[in-house]
PDB file of C-alpha atoms in Angstrom:
ATOM      1  CA  ASP A  10       7.229   4.969  15.639  1.00  0.00           C
ATOM      2  CA  GLY A  11       4.497   5.257  12.800  1.00  0.00           C
ATOM      3  CA  GLY A  12       4.167   9.051  12.516  1.00  0.00           C
ATOM      4  CA  ILE A  13       4.136   9.849  16.374  1.00  0.00           C
ATOM      5  CA  THR A  14       7.108  12.168  17.576  1.00  0.00           C
ATOM      6  CA  GLN A  15       7.781  12.787  21.044  1.00  0.00           C
ATOM      7  CA  SER A  16      10.200  15.364  22.438  1.00  0.00           C
ATOM      8  CA  PRO A  17      12.366  15.604  24.273  1.00  0.00           C
ATOM      9  CA  LYS A  18      13.940  12.188  24.652  1.00  0.00           C
ATOM     10  CA  TYR A  19      15.163  13.077  28.148  1.00  0.00           C
ATOM     11  CA  LEU A  20      13.918  15.620  30.583  1.00  0.00           C
ATOM     12  CA  PHE A  21      14.965  16.683  33.914  1.00  0.00           C
ATOM     13  CA  ARG A  22      12.619  18.130  36.510  1.00  0.00           C
ATOM     14  CA  LYS A  23      13.820  20.354  39.419  1.00  0.00           C
ATOM     15  CA  GLU A  24      11.502  20.146  42.708  1.00  0.00           C
ATOM     16  CA  GLY A  25       8.499  22.436  42.264  1.00  0.00           C
ATOM     17  CA  GLN A  26       8.998  22.980  38.641  1.00  0.00           C
ATOM     18  CA  ASN A  27       6.330  22.002  35.871  1.00  0.00           C
ATOM     19  CA  VAL A  28       7.545  20.387  32.671  1.00  0.00           C
ATOM     20  CA  THR A  29       5.779  19.722  29.505  1.00  0.00           C
ATOM     21  CA  LEU A  30       6.213  16.589  27.130  1.00  0.00           C
ATOM     22  CA  SER A  31       5.362  17.009  23.420  1.00  0.00           C
ATOM     23  CA  CYS A  32       3.456  14.756  21.546  1.00  0.00           C
ATOM     24  CA  GLU A  33       2.688  15.171  17.777  1.00  0.00           C
ATOM     25  CA  GLN A  34       1.060  12.824  15.225  1.00  0.00           C
ATOM     26  CA  ASN A  35       0.679  12.960  11.308  1.00  0.00           C
ATOM     27  CA  LEU A  36      -1.428   9.853  11.035  1.00  0.00           C
ATOM     28  CA  ASN A  37      -4.486  11.738  11.336  1.00  0.00           C
ATOM     29  CA  HIS A  38      -5.784   9.743  14.297  1.00  0.00           C
ATOM     30  CA  ASP A  39      -8.694  11.051  16.393  1.00  0.00           C
ATOM     31  CA  ALA A  40      -7.632   9.184  19.577  1.00  0.00           C
ATOM     32  CA  MET A  41      -4.753  10.136  21.447  1.00  0.00           C
ATOM     33  CA  TYR A  42      -3.660   8.548  24.874  1.00  0.00           C
ATOM     34  CA  TRP A  43      -0.555   9.210  27.502  1.00  0.00           C
ATOM     35  CA  TYR A  44       0.892   6.366  29.348  1.00  0.00           C
ATOM     36  CA  ARG A  45       3.173   5.948  32.267  1.00  0.00           C
ATOM     37  CA  GLN A  46       5.695   3.010  32.054  1.00  0.00           C
ATOM     38  CA  ASP A  47       7.634   2.008  35.432  1.00  0.00           C
ATOM     39  CA  PRO A  48      10.133  -0.765  35.814  1.00  0.00           C
ATOM     40  CA  GLY A  49       8.159  -4.158  36.220  1.00  0.00           C
ATOM     41  CA  GLN A  50       4.877  -2.570  35.984  1.00  0.00           C
ATOM     42  CA  GLY A  51       2.378  -2.731  32.939  1.00  0.00           C
ATOM     43  CA  LEU A  52       1.752   0.854  31.251  1.00  0.00           C
ATOM     44  CA  ARG A  53      -0.922   2.868  32.962  1.00  0.00           C
ATOM     45  CA  LEU A  54      -3.042   5.444  31.184  1.00  0.00           C
ATOM     46  CA  ILE A  55      -2.834   9.126  32.385  1.00  0.00           C
ATOM     47  CA  TYR A  56      -4.968  11.055  30.100  1.00  0.00           C
ATOM     48  CA  TYR A  57      -6.703  10.177  26.759  1.00  0.00           C
ATOM     49  CA  SER A  58      -8.515  12.458  24.103  1.00  0.00           C
ATOM     50  CA  GLN A  59     -10.919  11.056  21.330  1.00  0.00           C
ATOM     51  CA  ILE A  60     -11.491  14.553  19.907  1.00  0.00           C
ATOM     52  CA  VAL A  61     -10.163  18.074  19.560  1.00  0.00           C
ATOM     53  CA  ASN A  62     -10.997  20.077  22.717  1.00  0.00           C
ATOM     54  CA  ASP A  63     -12.192  17.083  24.775  1.00  0.00           C
ATOM     55  CA  PHE A  64     -10.023  14.672  26.907  1.00  0.00           C
ATOM     56  CA  GLN A  65     -10.633  12.371  29.809  1.00  0.00           C
ATOM     57  CA  LYS A  66      -8.777  11.265  32.747  1.00  0.00           C
ATOM     58  CA  GLY A  67      -7.406   7.672  32.988  1.00  0.00           C
ATOM     59  CA  ASP A  68      -6.380   5.878  36.033  1.00  0.00           C
ATOM     60  CA  ILE A  69      -3.391   8.057  37.359  1.00  0.00           C
ATOM     61  CA  ALA A  70      -4.397  11.619  36.379  1.00  0.00           C
ATOM     62  CA  GLU A  71      -3.313  13.215  39.385  1.00  0.00           C
ATOM     63  CA  GLY A  72      -0.562  15.418  39.083  1.00  0.00           C
ATOM     64  CA  TYR A  73      -0.730  15.751  35.411  1.00  0.00           C
ATOM     65  CA  SER A  74      -2.717  17.866  33.086  1.00  0.00           C
ATOM     66  CA  VAL A  75      -3.253  17.806  29.094  1.00  0.00           C
ATOM     67  CA  SER A  76      -4.517  19.760  26.280  1.00  0.00           C
ATOM     68  CA  ARG A  77      -6.040  18.833  22.680  1.00  0.00           C
ATOM     69  CA  GLU A  78      -6.341  22.166  20.890  1.00  0.00           C
ATOM     70  CA  LYS A  79      -5.273  20.762  17.563  1.00  0.00           C
ATOM     71  CA  LYS A  80      -5.897  17.005  16.319  1.00  0.00           C
ATOM     72  CA  GLU A  81      -2.271  16.632  15.688  1.00  0.00           C
ATOM     73  CA  SER A  82      -1.045  17.600  19.217  1.00  0.00           C
ATOM     74  CA  PHE A  83      -1.509  16.357  22.590  1.00  0.00           C
ATOM     75  CA  PRO A  84       1.092  17.724  25.265  1.00  0.00           C
ATOM     76  CA  LEU A  85       1.326  16.636  28.712  1.00  0.00           C
ATOM     77  CA  THR A  86       2.182  18.542  31.665  1.00  0.00           C
ATOM     78  CA  VAL A  87       3.589  17.178  34.484  1.00  0.00           C
ATOM     79  CA  THR A  88       3.005  19.489  37.427  1.00  0.00           C
ATOM     80  CA  SER A  89       4.668  20.033  40.713  1.00  0.00           C
ATOM     81  CA  ALA A  90       1.876  18.233  42.453  1.00  0.00           C
ATOM     82  CA  GLN A  91       3.253  14.763  40.861  1.00  0.00           C
ATOM     83  CA  LYS A  92       5.483  13.691  43.589  1.00  0.00           C
ATOM     84  CA  ASN A  93       7.055  11.067  42.012  1.00  0.00           C
ATOM     85  CA  PRO A  94       7.400  11.754  38.340  1.00  0.00           C
ATOM     86  CA  THR A  95      10.251   9.724  37.437  1.00  0.00           C
ATOM     87  CA  ALA A  96       9.214   7.272  34.576  1.00  0.00           C
ATOM     88  CA  PHE A  97       9.248   6.790  30.856  1.00  0.00           C
ATOM     89  CA  TYR A  98       6.184   8.592  29.340  1.00  0.00           C
ATOM     90  CA  LEU A  99       4.813   7.165  26.298  1.00  0.00           C
ATOM     91  CA  CYS A 100       2.193   8.718  24.062  1.00  0.00           C
ATOM     92  CA  ALA A 101       0.030   6.704  21.317  1.00  0.00           C
ATOM     93  CA  SER A 102      -2.642   7.472  18.921  1.00  0.00           C
ATOM     94  CA  SER A 103      -5.208   5.154  17.348  1.00  0.00           C
ATOM     95  CA  ILE A 104      -7.898   5.809  14.554  1.00  0.00           C
ATOM     96  CA  ALA A 105     -10.576   5.723  17.144  1.00  0.00           C
ATOM     97  CA  ARG A 106     -11.226   4.265  20.701  1.00  0.00           C
ATOM     98  CA  ALA A 107     -12.835   1.243  19.710  1.00  0.00           C
ATOM     99  CA  PRO A 108     -12.578  -2.754  20.459  1.00  0.00           C
ATOM    100  CA  ASN A 109      -9.947  -3.681  17.973  1.00  0.00           C
ATOM    101  CA  GLU A 110      -7.787  -0.315  18.047  1.00  0.00           C
ATOM    102  CA  LYS A 111      -4.313  -0.714  17.391  1.00  0.00           C
ATOM    103  CA  LEU A 112      -1.891   1.897  19.122  1.00  0.00           C
ATOM    104  CA  PHE A 113       0.913   3.493  17.421  1.00  0.00           C
ATOM    105  CA  PHE A 114       3.388   4.719  20.171  1.00  0.00           C
ATOM    106  CA  GLY A 115       6.200   7.320  20.040  1.00  0.00           C
ATOM    107  CA  SER A 116       9.593   6.635  21.187  1.00  0.00           C
ATOM    108  CA  GLY A 117       8.808   8.025  24.668  1.00  0.00           C
ATOM    109  CA  THR A 118      10.418  10.613  27.117  1.00  0.00           C
ATOM    110  CA  GLN A 119      12.180   9.429  30.117  1.00  0.00           C
ATOM    111  CA  LEU A 120      11.640  11.822  32.868  1.00  0.00           C
ATOM    112  CA  SER A 121      14.083  12.216  35.592  1.00  0.00           C
ATOM    113  CA  VAL A 122      13.899  14.305  38.804  1.00  0.00           C
ATOM    114  CA  LEU A 123      17.051  16.151  39.821  1.00  0.00           C
TER     115      LEU A 123
ATOM    116  CA  LYS B   3     -10.206  -7.200  39.237  1.00  0.00           C
ATOM    117  CA  ASN B   4      -9.107  -7.089  35.583  1.00  0.00           C
ATOM    118  CA  GLN B   5      -5.528  -8.411  35.423  1.00  0.00           C
ATOM    119  CA  VAL B   6      -2.919  -9.403  32.994  1.00  0.00           C
ATOM    120  CA  GLU B   7       0.079 -11.659  33.937  1.00  0.00           C
ATOM    121  CA  GLN B   8       2.859 -12.459  31.884  1.00  0.00           C
ATOM    122  CA  SER B   9       5.702 -15.152  32.298  1.00  0.00           C
ATOM    123  CA  PRO B  10       8.622 -15.342  32.748  1.00  0.00           C
ATOM    124  CA  GLN B  11       9.744 -11.961  33.676  1.00  0.00           C
ATOM    125  CA  SER B  12      12.910 -12.275  31.816  1.00  0.00           C
ATOM    126  CA  LEU B  13      14.393 -14.945  29.400  1.00  0.00           C
ATOM    127  CA  ILE B  14      17.764 -15.697  27.999  1.00  0.00           C
ATOM    128  CA  ILE B  15      18.136 -17.588  24.927  1.00  0.00           C
ATOM    129  CA  LEU B  16      21.017 -18.438  22.294  1.00  0.00           C
ATOM    130  CA  GLU B  17      20.497 -17.216  18.931  1.00  0.00           C
ATOM    131  CA  GLY B  18      18.665 -19.550  16.523  1.00  0.00           C
ATOM    132  CA  LYS B  19      16.732 -21.177  19.452  1.00  0.00           C
ATOM    133  CA  ASN B  20      12.817 -21.311  19.899  1.00  0.00           C
ATOM    134  CA  CYS B  21      11.153 -19.623  22.909  1.00  0.00           C
ATOM    135  CA  THR B  22       7.479 -19.330  24.289  1.00  0.00           C
ATOM    136  CA  LEU B  23       6.252 -16.376  26.321  1.00  0.00           C
ATOM    137  CA  GLN B  24       2.945 -16.872  28.293  1.00  0.00           C
ATOM    138  CA  CYS B  25       0.081 -14.400  29.063  1.00  0.00           C
ATOM    139  CA  ASN B  26      -2.694 -15.092  31.701  1.00  0.00           C
ATOM    140  CA  TYR B  27      -5.528 -12.843  31.980  1.00  0.00           C
ATOM    141  CA  THR B  28      -8.729 -12.260  34.119  1.00  0.00           C
ATOM    142  CA  VAL B  29     -10.423  -9.407  31.998  1.00  0.00           C
ATOM    143  CA  SER B  30     -14.092  -9.366  31.556  1.00  0.00           C
ATOM    144  CA  PRO B  31     -15.657  -8.802  29.034  1.00  0.00           C
ATOM    145  CA  PHE B  32     -12.906  -9.924  26.724  1.00  0.00           C
ATOM    146  CA  SER B  33     -12.774  -8.468  23.515  1.00  0.00           C
ATOM    147  CA  ASN B  34      -9.163  -9.304  21.946  1.00  0.00           C
ATOM    148  CA  LEU B  35      -5.667  -9.772  22.890  1.00  0.00           C
ATOM    149  CA  ARG B  36      -2.477  -8.139  21.250  1.00  0.00           C
ATOM    150  CA  TRP B  37       1.034  -8.855  21.676  1.00  0.00           C
ATOM    151  CA  TYR B  38       3.511  -5.694  21.248  1.00  0.00           C
ATOM    152  CA  LYS B  39       7.313  -5.724  20.907  1.00  0.00           C
ATOM    153  CA  GLN B  40       9.039  -2.919  22.860  1.00  0.00           C
ATOM    154  CA  ASP B  41      12.843  -2.232  21.793  1.00  0.00           C
ATOM    155  CA  THR B  42      14.776  -0.655  24.685  1.00  0.00           C
ATOM    156  CA  GLY B  43      13.976   2.889  25.062  1.00  0.00           C
ATOM    157  CA  ARG B  44      11.348   2.943  22.204  1.00  0.00           C
ATOM    158  CA  GLY B  45       7.687   2.666  21.946  1.00  0.00           C
ATOM    159  CA  PRO B  46       5.868  -0.586  21.594  1.00  0.00           C
ATOM    160  CA  VAL B  47       4.980  -1.920  18.211  1.00  0.00           C
ATOM    161  CA  SER B  48       1.913  -4.397  17.524  1.00  0.00           C
ATOM    162  CA  LEU B  49       2.774  -7.917  16.258  1.00  0.00           C
ATOM    163  CA  THR B  50      -0.439  -9.525  16.409  1.00  0.00           C
ATOM    164  CA  ILE B  51      -4.224  -9.308  17.574  1.00  0.00           C
ATOM    165  CA  MET B  52      -6.286 -12.268  18.708  1.00  0.00           C
ATOM    166  CA  THR B  53     -10.032 -12.096  18.966  1.00  0.00           C
ATOM    167  CA  PHE B  54     -12.233 -14.522  20.737  1.00  0.00           C
ATOM    168  CA  SER B  55     -12.631 -16.879  18.043  1.00  0.00           C
ATOM    169  CA  GLU B  56      -9.133 -17.294  16.950  1.00  0.00           C
ATOM    170  CA  ASN B  57      -6.795 -19.986  18.203  1.00  0.00           C
ATOM    171  CA  THR B  58      -3.640 -19.066  16.208  1.00  0.00           C
ATOM    172  CA  LYS B  59      -2.199 -16.571  14.337  1.00  0.00           C
ATOM    173  CA  SER B  60       1.321 -16.225  12.801  1.00  0.00           C
ATOM    174  CA  ASN B  61       3.192 -13.032  11.711  1.00  0.00           C
ATOM    175  CA  GLY B  62       6.655 -14.299  10.323  1.00  0.00           C
ATOM    176  CA  ARG B  63       8.698 -16.055  12.890  1.00  0.00           C
ATOM    177  CA  TYR B  64       6.098 -15.025  15.648  1.00  0.00           C
ATOM    178  CA  THR B  65       2.965 -17.286  16.412  1.00  0.00           C
ATOM    179  CA  ALA B  66       0.642 -16.278  18.806  1.00  0.00           C
ATOM    180  CA  THR B  67      -2.042 -18.737  20.397  1.00  0.00           C
ATOM    181  CA  LEU B  68      -5.272 -17.981  22.532  1.00  0.00           C
ATOM    182  CA  ASP B  69      -7.180 -20.116  24.487  1.00  0.00           C
ATOM    183  CA  ALA B  70     -10.358 -18.285  25.595  1.00  0.00           C
ATOM    184  CA  ASP B  71     -11.548 -21.120  27.884  1.00  0.00           C
ATOM    185  CA  THR B  72      -8.389 -21.202  30.067  1.00  0.00           C
ATOM    186  CA  LYS B  73      -7.703 -17.631  29.465  1.00  0.00           C
ATOM    187  CA  GLN B  74      -4.483 -17.871  28.246  1.00  0.00           C
ATOM    188  CA  SER B  75      -2.086 -16.786  25.466  1.00  0.00           C
ATOM    189  CA  SER B  76       1.194 -17.634  24.257  1.00  0.00           C
ATOM    190  CA  LEU B  77       3.684 -15.895  21.712  1.00  0.00           C
ATOM    191  CA  HIS B  78       6.185 -18.409  20.068  1.00  0.00           C
ATOM    192  CA  ILE B  79       9.386 -17.152  18.676  1.00  0.00           C
ATOM    193  CA  THR B  80      10.899 -19.547  16.239  1.00  0.00           C
ATOM    194  CA  ALA B  81      14.612 -19.458  15.075  1.00  0.00           C
ATOM    195  CA  SER B  82      15.336 -16.378  17.368  1.00  0.00           C
ATOM    196  CA  GLN B  83      17.550 -13.674  16.136  1.00  0.00           C
ATOM    197  CA  LEU B  84      19.676 -10.798  17.965  1.00  0.00           C
ATOM    198  CA  SER B  85      17.036  -8.271  16.805  1.00  0.00           C
ATOM    199  CA  ASP B  86      14.410 -10.271  18.933  1.00  0.00           C
ATOM    200  CA  SER B  87      15.953  -8.974  22.017  1.00  0.00           C
ATOM    201  CA  ALA B  88      13.093  -6.629  23.536  1.00  0.00           C
ATOM    202  CA  SER B  89      10.115  -6.725  25.835  1.00  0.00           C
ATOM    203  CA  TYR B  90       7.082  -8.311  24.703  1.00  0.00           C
ATOM    204  CA  ILE B  91       3.740  -6.879  26.023  1.00  0.00           C
ATOM    205  CA  CYS B  92       0.495  -8.795  26.110  1.00  0.00           C
ATOM    206  CA  VAL B  93      -2.447  -6.327  26.174  1.00  0.00           C
ATOM    207  CA  VAL B  94      -6.174  -7.306  26.735  1.00  0.00           C
ATOM    208  CA  SER B  95      -9.133  -5.160  25.585  1.00  0.00           C
ATOM    209  CA  ALA B  96     -12.194  -5.184  27.430  1.00  0.00           C
ATOM    210  CA  PHE B  97     -14.978  -3.419  25.898  1.00  0.00           C
ATOM    211  CA  SER B  98     -18.508  -2.667  27.144  1.00  0.00           C
ATOM    212  CA  GLY B  99     -21.027  -0.119  26.817  1.00  0.00           C
ATOM    213  CA  GLY B 100     -19.042   1.800  24.186  1.00  0.00           C
ATOM    214  CA  TYR B 101     -16.002   2.164  26.621  1.00  0.00           C
ATOM    215  CA  ASN B 102     -12.575   0.268  25.494  1.00  0.00           C
ATOM    216  CA  LYS B 103     -10.155  -0.374  28.361  1.00  0.00           C
ATOM    217  CA  LEU B 104      -6.806  -1.714  27.696  1.00  0.00           C
ATOM    218  CA  ILE B 105      -5.150  -3.996  30.494  1.00  0.00           C
ATOM    219  CA  PHE B 106      -1.549  -4.064  29.845  1.00  0.00           C
ATOM    220  CA  GLY B 107       0.891  -6.884  31.202  1.00  0.00           C
ATOM    221  CA  ALA B 108       4.249  -5.949  32.791  1.00  0.00           C
ATOM    222  CA  GLY B 109       6.043  -7.766  29.758  1.00  0.00           C
ATOM    223  CA  THR B 110       8.716 -10.262  29.397  1.00  0.00           C
ATOM    224  CA  ARG B 111      12.127  -9.230  28.642  1.00  0.00           C
ATOM    225  CA  LEU B 112      13.829 -11.401  26.160  1.00  0.00           C
ATOM    226  CA  ALA B 113      17.695 -11.394  25.425  1.00  0.00           C
ATOM    227  CA  VAL B 114      18.907 -13.244  22.561  1.00  0.00           C
ATOM    228  CA  HIS B 115      22.700 -14.262  22.921  1.00  0.00           C
ATOM    229  CA  PRO B 116      24.943 -15.162  20.237  1.00  0.00           C
TER     230      PRO B 116
END
């Protein structure tokens, strides 16, 4: 998985609960991303960050929050406002958000609702 | 609207046989196209990138083609192996005004049977 570690592999959320997905990379990449993958659909961008202490909303940011306090870490919090959180979440990184950027993905976290 | 459509949705072939996966896109302005391989429960891994001026590119038993006029790409797998069983995702990059946007196809799920 190219030096990107996601944890946990499986996560269960109770109604009204916030949960946090971890993403750590040791590739010295500036750009980091969170994607959501649902069956039969292409990956959808939740949030991205191009530099420490800065991040931008993607296409489906509602109900999610992120932080980028360190270059290596980009945790994603799924809040209780996200009404349909069940999905496979993928974290990715790249050298920079550029035309030919190659994304390196983690192994993903499967989030399910109890 | 930027879109990437892949066909077929799923495919079953016998070990040793060849197969071709298709990707049609309506993305503007086109920057490049990547094929990723995603094993079940894992993150995608880049196989190859095609830029506007490239027609064909090989990576071992994988050969990608690009027809920028018809906005079509294909991924041909030769002499398939059991380890080729995975989802194959086509990703098109649109780069404009310093902003890079990736549009993901839903993928083709390939099963290679002995």
